[in-house]
GROMACS .gro file of C-alpha atoms in nm:
model
  404
    1MET     CA    1   2.782  -8.993   8.673
    2LEU     CA    2   2.462  -9.061   8.479
    3CYS     CA    3   2.447  -9.308   8.196
    4THR     CA    4   2.130  -9.348   7.995
    5CYS     CA    5   2.070  -9.584   7.706
    6PRO     CA    6   1.775  -9.757   7.543
    7ALA     CA    7   1.698 -10.091   7.703
    8ASP     CA    8   1.416 -10.143   7.457
    9PRO     CA    9   1.316  -9.843   7.243
   10ARG     CA   10   0.952  -9.942   7.282
   11GLN     CA   11   0.962  -9.966   7.661
   12GLY     CA   12   1.200  -9.714   7.812
   13PHE     CA   13   1.546  -9.644   7.944
   14LEU     CA   14   1.790  -9.782   8.197
   15GLN     CA   15   1.984  -9.534   8.407
   16TYR     CA   16   2.296  -9.557   8.625
   17THR     CA   17   2.329  -9.272   8.876
   18GLY     CA   18   2.645  -9.385   9.054
   19GLU     CA   19   2.454  -9.544   9.341
   20ALA     CA   20   2.131  -9.691   9.206
   21MET     CA   21   2.020  -9.852   8.886
   22VAL     CA   22   1.660  -9.807   8.775
   23PHE     CA   23   1.447  -9.894   8.476
   24GLU     CA   24   1.228  -9.607   8.363
   25PRO     CA   25   0.950  -9.693   8.116
   26ARG     CA   26   0.817  -9.425   7.887
   27ASN     CA   27   0.516  -9.378   8.117
   28ASN     CA   28   0.768  -9.253   8.379
   29ARG     CA   29   0.689  -9.532   8.622
   30VAL     CA   30   1.021  -9.621   8.792
   31ILE     CA   31   1.102  -9.982   8.875
   32GLU     CA   32   1.407 -10.047   9.089
   33THR     CA   33   1.663 -10.299   8.975
   34ALA     CA   34   1.582 -10.521   9.269
   35ASP     CA   35   1.240 -10.578   9.116
   36SER     CA   36   1.316 -10.573   8.746
   37GLY     CA   37   1.655 -10.744   8.753
   38LEU     CA   38   1.774 -10.504   8.484
   39ALA     CA   39   2.072 -10.275   8.534
   40VAL     CA   40   2.279 -10.049   8.317
   41LEU     CA   41   2.638  -9.976   8.412
   42PRO     CA   42   2.917  -9.783   8.249
   43GLY     CA   43   3.119 -10.005   8.019
   44PHE     CA   44   3.403 -10.162   8.214
   45CYS     CA   45   3.774 -10.092   8.163
   46ASP     CA   46   4.027 -10.376   8.196
   47VAL     CA   47   4.381 -10.243   8.236
   48HIS     CA   48   4.541 -10.588   8.210
   49VAL     CA   49   4.471 -10.810   7.910
   50HIS     CA   50   4.681 -11.018   7.674
   51PHE     CA   51   4.532 -11.009   7.324
   52ARG     CA   52   4.843 -11.175   7.176
   53GLU     CA   53   4.854 -10.989   6.845
   54PRO     CA   54   5.089 -10.941   6.668
   55GLY     CA   55   5.291 -11.258   6.705
   56PHE     CA   56   5.068 -11.514   6.874
   57SER     CA   57   4.736 -11.500   6.691
   58TYR     CA   58   4.683 -11.874   6.741
   59LYS     CA   59   4.616 -11.787   7.108
   60GLU     CA   60   4.406 -11.471   7.062
   61THR     CA   61   4.354 -11.180   6.822
   62ILE     CA   62   4.245 -10.821   6.862
   63ALA     CA   63   3.919 -10.913   6.688
   64ALA     CA   64   3.845 -11.211   6.913
   65GLY     CA   65   3.970 -11.039   7.228
   66THR     CA   66   3.760 -10.728   7.182
   67ALA     CA   67   3.455 -10.938   7.096
   68ALA     CA   68   3.508 -11.129   7.421
   69ALA     CA   69   3.553 -10.803   7.608
   70ALA     CA   70   3.225 -10.664   7.474
   71HIS     CA   71   3.056 -10.992   7.574
   72GLY     CA   72   3.182 -10.928   7.928
   73GLY     CA   73   3.056 -10.569   7.937
   74TYR     CA   74   3.392 -10.403   7.867
   75THR     CA   75   3.434 -10.103   7.639
   76ALA     CA   76   3.805 -10.034   7.700
   77VAL     CA   77   4.111 -10.252   7.755
   78CYS     CA   78   4.485 -10.202   7.795
   79THR     CA   79   4.690 -10.466   7.611
   80MET     CA   80   5.013 -10.601   7.756
   81PRO     CA   81   5.335 -10.593   7.551
   82ASN     CA   82   5.452 -10.957   7.555
   83LEU     CA   83   5.410 -10.974   7.177
   84ASP     CA   84   5.623 -11.036   6.868
   85PRO     CA   85   5.757 -10.785   6.799
   86VAL     CA   86   5.757 -10.644   7.150
   87PRO     CA   87   5.632 -10.283   7.134
   88ASP     CA   88   5.961 -10.134   7.252
   89SER     CA   89   5.992  -9.873   6.974
   90LEU     CA   90   5.753  -9.673   6.761
   91PRO     CA   91   5.798  -9.895   6.449
   92HIS     CA   92   5.723 -10.208   6.655
   93LEU     CA   93   5.429 -10.043   6.830
   94ALA     CA   94   5.291  -9.927   6.495
   95GLN     CA   95   5.231 -10.289   6.391
   96GLN     CA   96   4.995 -10.337   6.684
   97LEU     CA   97   4.827  -9.999   6.634
   98GLU     CA   98   4.748 -10.091   6.273
   99ILE     CA   99   4.572 -10.412   6.381
  100ILE     CA  100   4.382 -10.227   6.653
  101GLU     CA  101   4.263  -9.967   6.404
  102ARG     CA  102   4.143 -10.239   6.169
  103ASP     CA  103   3.990 -10.498   6.401
  104ALA     CA  104   3.898 -10.358   6.745
  105ARG     CA  105   3.531 -10.336   6.846
  106ILE     CA  106   3.607 -10.128   7.155
  107ALA     CA  107   3.879  -9.892   7.278
  108VAL     CA  108   4.218 -10.066   7.291
  109LYS     CA  109   4.507  -9.884   7.458
  110PRO     CA  110   4.842 -10.065   7.426
  111TYR     CA  111   5.127 -10.067   7.673
  112GLY     CA  112   5.481  -9.991   7.567
  113ALA     CA  113   5.756 -10.213   7.703
  114ILE     CA  114   5.990 -10.085   7.973
  115THR     CA  115   6.294 -10.266   7.833
  116GLU     CA  116   6.394 -10.365   7.481
  117GLY     CA  117   6.238 -10.701   7.398
  118GLU     CA  118   6.129 -10.725   7.763
  119LYS     CA  119   6.479 -10.863   7.822
  120GLY     CA  120   6.562 -10.638   8.115
  121GLU     CA  121   6.883 -10.511   7.956
  122GLU     CA  122   6.827 -10.174   7.785
  123ILE     CA  123   6.546  -9.925   7.846
  124ALA     CA  124   6.303  -9.909   7.552
  125ASP     CA  125   6.221  -9.595   7.352
  126LEU     CA  126   5.979  -9.459   7.609
  127GLU     CA  127   5.984  -9.110   7.461
  128GLY     CA  128   5.894  -9.224   7.111
  129MET     CA  129   5.606  -9.442   7.227
  130ALA     CA  130   5.463  -9.216   7.497
  131PRO     CA  131   5.196  -9.039   7.287
  132PHE     CA  132   5.048  -9.372   7.179
  133VAL     CA  133   5.051  -9.590   7.492
  134CYS     CA  134   4.856  -9.603   7.817
  135ALA     CA  135   5.165  -9.677   8.030
  136PHE     CA  136   5.489  -9.877   8.032
  137SER     CA  137   5.523 -10.237   8.152
  138ASP     CA  138   5.732 -10.551   8.105
  139ASP     CA  139   5.437 -10.761   8.221
  140GLY     CA  140   5.507 -11.130   8.237
  141LYS     CA  141   5.850 -11.052   8.378
  142GLY     CA  142   5.978 -10.850   8.669
  143VAL     CA  143   6.243 -10.585   8.601
  144GLN     CA  144   6.527 -10.735   8.804
  145ASP     CA  145   6.777 -10.448   8.799
  146ALA     CA  146   6.683 -10.172   9.044
  147SER     CA  147   6.896  -9.914   8.861
  148GLN     CA  148   6.708  -9.986   8.538
  149MET     CA  149   6.374  -9.951   8.713
  150ARG     CA  150   6.487  -9.623   8.865
  151GLU     CA  151   6.588  -9.493   8.520
  152ALA     CA  152   6.258  -9.608   8.369
  153MET     CA  153   6.062  -9.437   8.646
  154THR     CA  154   6.259  -9.115   8.606
  155ARG     CA  155   6.190  -9.106   8.232
  156ALA     CA  156   5.826  -9.210   8.269
  157LYS     CA  157   5.774  -8.938   8.530
  158ALA     CA  158   5.900  -8.676   8.282
  159LEU     CA  159   5.657  -8.812   8.023
  160GLY     CA  160   5.360  -8.817   8.260
  161LYS     CA  161   5.320  -9.194   8.227
  162LEU     CA  162   5.275  -9.472   8.480
  163ILE     CA  163   5.519  -9.757   8.531
  164VAL     CA  164   5.315 -10.076   8.564
  165ALA     CA  165   5.496 -10.375   8.711
  166HIS     CA  166   5.464 -10.750   8.721
  167CYS     CA  167   5.653 -10.802   9.047
  168GLU     CA  168   5.863 -11.115   9.061
  169VAL     CA  169   6.215 -11.178   9.193
  170ASN     CA  170   6.356 -11.440   8.959
  171GLU     CA  171   6.600 -11.592   9.208
  172LEU     CA  172   6.312 -11.670   9.446
  173LEU     CA  173   6.101 -11.859   9.189
  174ARG     CA  174   6.303 -12.183   9.208
  175GLY     CA  175   6.114 -12.347   8.926
  176GLY     CA  176   5.778 -12.316   9.100
  177TYR     CA  177   5.444 -12.310   8.922
  178ILE     CA  178   5.177 -12.300   9.196
  179HIS     CA  179   5.170 -12.143   9.543
  180ASP     CA  180   5.409 -12.308   9.788
  181GLY     CA  181   5.129 -12.395  10.026
  182ARG     CA  182   4.965 -12.708  10.154
  183TYR     CA  183   4.844 -12.828   9.814
  184ALA     CA  184   5.194 -12.807   9.664
  185LYS     CA  185   5.345 -12.994   9.957
  186THR     CA  186   5.072 -13.260   9.967
  187CYS     CA  187   5.075 -13.327   9.593
  188GLY     CA  188   5.448 -13.296   9.530
  189HIS     CA  189   5.446 -12.975   9.325
  190ARG     CA  190   5.715 -12.706   9.323
  191GLY     CA  191   5.584 -12.388   9.481
  192ILE     CA  192   5.625 -12.015   9.421
  193CYS     CA  193   5.680 -11.832   9.748
  194SER     CA  194   5.491 -11.514   9.835
  195GLU     CA  195   5.820 -11.335   9.896
  196SER     CA  196   5.901 -11.353   9.524
  197GLU     CA  197   5.620 -11.102   9.471
  198TRP     CA  198   5.625 -10.874   9.773
  199ARG     CA  199   6.001 -10.822   9.781
  200GLN     CA  200   5.986 -10.653   9.440
  201VAL     CA  201   5.674 -10.457   9.535
  202GLU     CA  202   5.870 -10.329   9.835
  203ARG     CA  203   6.167 -10.230   9.618
  204ASP     CA  204   5.956 -10.056   9.357
  205ILE     CA  205   5.754  -9.857   9.610
  206ASP     CA  206   6.082  -9.719   9.744
  207LEU     CA  207   6.189  -9.628   9.389
  208ALA     CA  208   5.853  -9.461   9.327
  209TYR     CA  209   5.909  -9.256   9.642
  210GLN     CA  210   6.258  -9.157   9.525
  211THR     CA  211   6.154  -9.061   9.170
  212GLY     CA  212   5.799  -8.935   9.222
  213CYS     CA  213   5.682  -9.157   8.936
  214GLY     CA  214   5.328  -9.290   8.932
  215TYR     CA  215   5.356  -9.663   8.998
  216HIS     CA  216   5.096  -9.938   8.955
  217VAL     CA  217   5.137 -10.298   9.071
  218CYS     CA  218   4.984 -10.570   8.855
  219HIS     CA  219   4.773 -10.857   8.990
  220ILE     CA  220   4.877 -10.860   9.356
  221SER     CA  221   4.819 -11.199   9.516
  222THR     CA  222   4.967 -11.177   9.866
  223LYS     CA  223   4.873 -11.020  10.196
  224GLU     CA  224   5.219 -10.867  10.223
  225SER     CA  225   5.180 -10.684   9.890
  226ALA     CA  226   4.844 -10.546   9.999
  227GLU     CA  227   4.991 -10.417  10.324
  228LEU     CA  228   5.288 -10.257  10.146
  229VAL     CA  229   5.053 -10.070   9.912
  230ARG     CA  230   4.830  -9.968  10.204
  231GLN     CA  231   5.124  -9.819  10.389
  232ALA     CA  232   5.258  -9.647  10.076
  233LYS     CA  233   4.925  -9.474  10.028
  234LYS     CA  234   4.932  -9.355  10.388
  235ASP     CA  235   5.277  -9.212  10.313
  236ASP     CA  236   5.134  -9.025  10.010
  237ILE     CA  237   5.342  -9.218   9.756
  238ASP     CA  238   5.183  -9.224   9.409
  239VAL     CA  239   5.107  -9.597   9.414
  240SER     CA  240   4.808  -9.803   9.302
  241CYS     CA  241   4.744 -10.171   9.247
  242GLU     CA  242   4.506 -10.421   9.098
  243THR     CA  243   4.402 -10.772   9.179
  244ALA     CA  244   4.205 -11.022   8.972
  245PRO     CA  245   3.880 -11.213   9.029
  246HIS     CA  246   4.059 -11.546   9.082
  247TYR     CA  247   4.262 -11.407   9.374
  248LEU     CA  248   3.943 -11.281   9.540
  249LEU     CA  249   3.733 -11.593   9.484
  250MET     CA  250   3.983 -11.881   9.506
  251ASP     CA  251   4.265 -12.012   9.720
  252ASP     CA  252   4.505 -12.301   9.674
  253SER     CA  253   4.278 -12.545   9.858
  254MET     CA  254   4.056 -12.528   9.548
  255LEU     CA  255   4.323 -12.635   9.297
  256GLU     CA  256   4.284 -12.936   9.070
  257GLU     CA  257   4.535 -13.125   8.858
  258ASP     CA  258   4.444 -12.930   8.546
  259GLY     CA  259   4.614 -12.655   8.347
  260ARG     CA  260   4.311 -12.430   8.379
  261PHE     CA  261   4.417 -12.370   8.741
  262LYS     CA  262   4.764 -12.243   8.646
  263MET     CA  263   4.834 -11.871   8.632
  264ASN     CA  264   5.112 -11.636   8.741
  265PRO     CA  265   5.108 -11.527   9.015
  266PRO     CA  266   4.929 -11.834   9.149
  267VAL     CA  267   4.621 -11.835   9.369
  268ARG     CA  268   4.751 -11.844   9.723
  269ASP     CA  269   4.650 -11.921  10.081
  270ARG     CA  270   4.310 -11.841  10.230
  271SER     CA  271   4.474 -11.574  10.446
  272ASP     CA  272   4.598 -11.400  10.131
  273ARG     CA  273   4.253 -11.417   9.977
  274ASP     CA  274   4.100 -11.266  10.291
  275ALA     CA  275   4.359 -10.986  10.293
  276LEU     CA  276   4.286 -10.903   9.929
  277LEU     CA  277   3.914 -10.891  10.000
  278GLU     CA  278   3.989 -10.651  10.285
  279GLY     CA  279   4.202 -10.444  10.049
  280VAL     CA  280   3.921 -10.418   9.796
  281THR     CA  281   3.669 -10.311  10.058
  282ASP     CA  282   3.893 -10.055  10.233
  283GLY     CA  283   4.021  -9.891   9.913
  284THR     CA  284   4.379 -10.019   9.922
  285ILE     CA  285   4.309 -10.210   9.600
  286GLU     CA  286   4.142  -9.964   9.365
  287ILE     CA  287   4.113 -10.175   9.051
  288ILE     CA  288   4.003 -10.525   8.958
  289ALA     CA  289   4.159 -10.636   8.629
  290THR     CA  290   4.129 -10.979   8.473
  291ASP     CA  291   4.480 -11.064   8.346
  292HIS     CA  292   4.294 -11.227   8.056
  293ALA     CA  293   4.568 -11.453   7.915
  294PRO     CA  294   4.446 -11.700   7.652
  295HIS     CA  295   4.646 -11.996   7.525
  296SER     CA  296   4.572 -12.277   7.284
  297ALA     CA  297   4.390 -12.585   7.412
  298GLU     CA  298   4.706 -12.790   7.368
  299GLU     CA  299   4.913 -12.547   7.576
  300LYS     CA  300   4.666 -12.576   7.864
  301ALA     CA  301   4.625 -12.955   7.848
  302ARG     CA  302   4.958 -13.049   8.005
  303GLY     CA  303   4.862 -13.047   8.373
  304LEU     CA  304   4.975 -12.807   8.641
  305GLU     CA  305   5.347 -12.853   8.593
  306LYS     CA  306   5.379 -12.824   8.216
  307SER     CA  307   5.083 -12.611   8.103
  308ALA     CA  308   5.140 -12.249   8.006
  309PHE     CA  309   5.072 -11.986   8.272
  310GLY     CA  310   4.748 -11.797   8.216
  311ILE     CA  311   4.369 -11.820   8.216
  312VAL     CA  312   4.089 -11.631   8.045
  313GLY     CA  313   3.862 -11.404   8.246
  314ILE     CA  314   3.719 -11.107   8.065
  315GLU     CA  315   3.385 -11.275   7.987
  316THR     CA  316   3.324 -11.399   8.341
  317ALA     CA  317   3.459 -11.121   8.564
  318PHE     CA  318   3.141 -10.928   8.633
  319PRO     CA  319   2.906 -11.228   8.680
  320LEU     CA  320   3.151 -11.391   8.919
  321LEU     CA  321   3.215 -11.078   9.123
  322TYR     CA  322   2.848 -10.982   9.129
  323THR     CA  323   2.745 -11.331   9.240
  324TYR     CA  324   3.010 -11.399   9.502
  325LEU     CA  325   3.085 -11.049   9.634
  326VAL     CA  326   2.783 -10.824   9.572
  327LYS     CA  327   2.509 -11.080   9.634
  328GLN     CA  328   2.698 -11.199   9.944
  329GLY     CA  329   2.704 -10.846  10.085
  330MET     CA  330   3.080 -10.789  10.064
  331LEU     CA  331   3.051 -10.507   9.808
  332THR     CA  332   2.771 -10.292   9.674
  333LEU     CA  333   2.702 -10.282   9.303
  334ALA     CA  334   2.821  -9.921   9.299
  335GLN     CA  335   3.151 -10.021   9.463
  336LEU     CA  336   3.204 -10.300   9.211
  337THR     CA  337   3.134 -10.058   8.927
  338ARG     CA  338   3.400  -9.822   9.055
  339LEU     CA  339   3.653 -10.107   9.075
  340LEU     CA  340   3.578 -10.221   8.720
  341SER     CA  341   3.515  -9.890   8.543
  342ASP     CA  342   3.557  -9.558   8.719
  343ASN     CA  343   3.885  -9.621   8.902
  344PRO     CA  344   4.083  -9.780   8.616
  345ARG     CA  345   3.974  -9.507   8.376
  346LYS     CA  346   4.082  -9.238   8.619
  347ARG     CA  347   4.416  -9.394   8.714
  348PHE     CA  348   4.515  -9.471   8.355
  349ALA     CA  349   4.363  -9.155   8.203
  350ILE     CA  350   4.138  -9.354   7.969
  351GLU     CA  351   3.924  -9.076   7.827
  352THR     CA  352   3.720  -9.268   7.571
  353ASP     CA  353   3.342  -9.278   7.606
  354PRO     CA  354   3.265  -9.556   7.855
  355GLY     CA  355   2.937  -9.640   7.685
  356GLN     CA  356   2.708  -9.881   7.869
  357SER     CA  357   2.662 -10.246   7.952
  358ILE     CA  358   2.310 -10.370   8.021
  359TRP     CA  359   2.266 -10.667   8.253
  360ASP     CA  360   1.992 -10.904   8.358
  361LEU     CA  361   2.096 -10.956   8.718
  362ASN     CA  362   1.830 -11.218   8.785
  363GLU     CA  363   1.943 -11.467   8.522
  364GLU     CA  364   2.133 -11.761   8.667
  365TYR     CA  365   2.348 -11.986   8.452
  366THR     CA  366   2.661 -12.201   8.458
  367VAL     CA  367   3.000 -12.081   8.333
  368ASP     CA  368   3.049 -12.269   8.007
  369PRO     CA  369   3.371 -12.204   7.811
  370SER     CA  370   3.209 -12.322   7.487
  371THR     CA  371   3.010 -11.997   7.489
  372PHE     CA  372   3.322 -11.777   7.511
  373LEU     CA  373   3.410 -11.554   7.218
  374SER     CA  374   3.776 -11.558   7.320
  375LYS     CA  375   3.994 -11.812   7.143
  376GLY     CA  376   4.107 -11.924   7.489
  377LYS     CA  377   3.877 -12.148   7.693
  378ALA     CA  378   4.083 -12.228   8.005
  379THR     CA  379   3.909 -12.105   8.319
  380PRO     CA  380   3.913 -12.241   8.674
  381PHE     CA  381   3.552 -12.121   8.704
  382GLU     CA  382   3.410 -12.372   8.457
  383GLY     CA  383   3.089 -12.511   8.607
  384TRP     CA  384   3.041 -12.231   8.862
  385LYS     CA  385   2.688 -12.097   8.901
  386VAL     CA  386   2.660 -11.723   8.843
  387PHE     CA  387   2.401 -11.448   8.818
  388GLY     CA  388   2.420 -11.166   8.567
  389ARG     CA  389   2.382 -11.196   8.192
  390CYS     CA  390   2.521 -10.920   7.971
  391ILE     CA  391   2.232 -10.833   7.740
  392GLU     CA  392   2.393 -10.551   7.544
  393THR     CA  393   2.716 -10.356   7.535
  394ILE     CA  394   2.722 -10.015   7.368
  395TYR     CA  395   3.038  -9.826   7.272
  396ASN     CA  396   3.054  -9.501   7.075
  397ASN     CA  397   2.678  -9.534   7.018
  398ASN     CA  398   2.736  -9.869   6.847
  399LEU     CA  399   2.593 -10.199   6.966
  400VAL     CA  400   2.907 -10.410   7.006
  401TRP     CA  401   2.743 -10.703   7.187
  402LYS     CA  402   2.387 -10.830   7.201
  403TYR     CA  403   2.268 -11.148   7.370
  404GLU     CA  404   2.047 -11.348   7.138
   0.00000   0.00000   0.00000
C-alpha cells in the first residue's frame, strides 16, 4: 500500500509504503522518518466508538466525535448502538444515518443492534438494517441467551455480516465495577471476575463454529479470552478480536480512586496485560480499537464505585501506543499501522478511502484533556508523556484536522 499526500506543498511529499515512512522533498532527496520525525500513515479505523447520538448528545455528538477522531488520525469509525432510539429497525437506524450525513467529518459506519432495544429478548430487524450497517452488536451488554445468539448468528451469516459481541455473563458480575484483583481486595471494592468475560467468549466461539458466522469479540481484557481466540483461529473458526490501549498499557496496580479509571471491562492483572501484549505481537489480536465512551463530567466525578463506565481514547490512542509499544521495541510502526488501520478495514469491509494522517513523531508532550475535541474528558492517561503529534488528517481529499 502506498499513500502519498502533501506535507507542505512548497517542500515535498510524505509517503507510506507499508514498511517505511519517508519524506521526499521536491529535489528528490529522501530523508528517513528517523531523521525528520515526520511520518504519513493511512487514516486509522476505529471499529468501537460510542458517539452517543441520537439520545445522549450531552455526552457526545457525531460532530464532536468525528472531530475528535480526526484529531487522533482516524478517518473511519464504527458507532455502537447503545443509543435512544436503539438502531434495531430501519426507521430507528435512519435517525442516526440522518445525523451522520449532516454532521460527520469522516466515514461513520453504524452498528445495528442484535436484539430489540438491546434487551436480549427478541432479535432485531437484521435483514432490514443489513445494507446500512457495518455489523450487528448489543455492545454494552452480553447476549445472555445462547439460543438467541445462535439465531442471530444464523441470520447474520445469511446476510454476510459479522456478529460483534460484548462478552459478559450477568450472573457472574455480582455488582462489581473494577477487576477483582489485589486493588479491589485492598481497597474494599467489589470486583468483576475474569470468568464473566471468557465464559461467554467460549460459548460464542462454539456457536460461531456451529453456524459458520463471522464472529468478533469486543475489547478482550483477559488472558483466557486471548487463549480461546488463539485456539479458535488454529481450528479455522471465523473469529477475530480487538483489545484497547488501556488493556495493553495499564493493569489494576495503576488504579486510582477516580472515575477516569473506570471502564467495562476493567483493566486487569499484570498477567492479563502481558498475555494481551503477546496476543498483539503474535497476531491473535488483529485489531486495536479504543472503546471511546464519553460521559459528562458529573457522571465521571463520582469515584470508582458510582461513576459511569467508560473513558475517552480516540485522541490519545496512537501517541500512547507509539510511545509505549513502538518506541519500546514491542511493535514496529508498520505493525501498529496494521492494527489500527489495515486489519480493521479488512475485517469489517470498510471500503472508504483511508486518506492519510501526518505525524510529527519527535514531538513530546503531556496528555491534557483540556485539548480534546471530544465532549468527554475522562482518561486514565492524563499527565502521561507521549511522542507523536497529529499534524494533519486528510479524508476524501479534504483537510479534516490541522494542528495550529
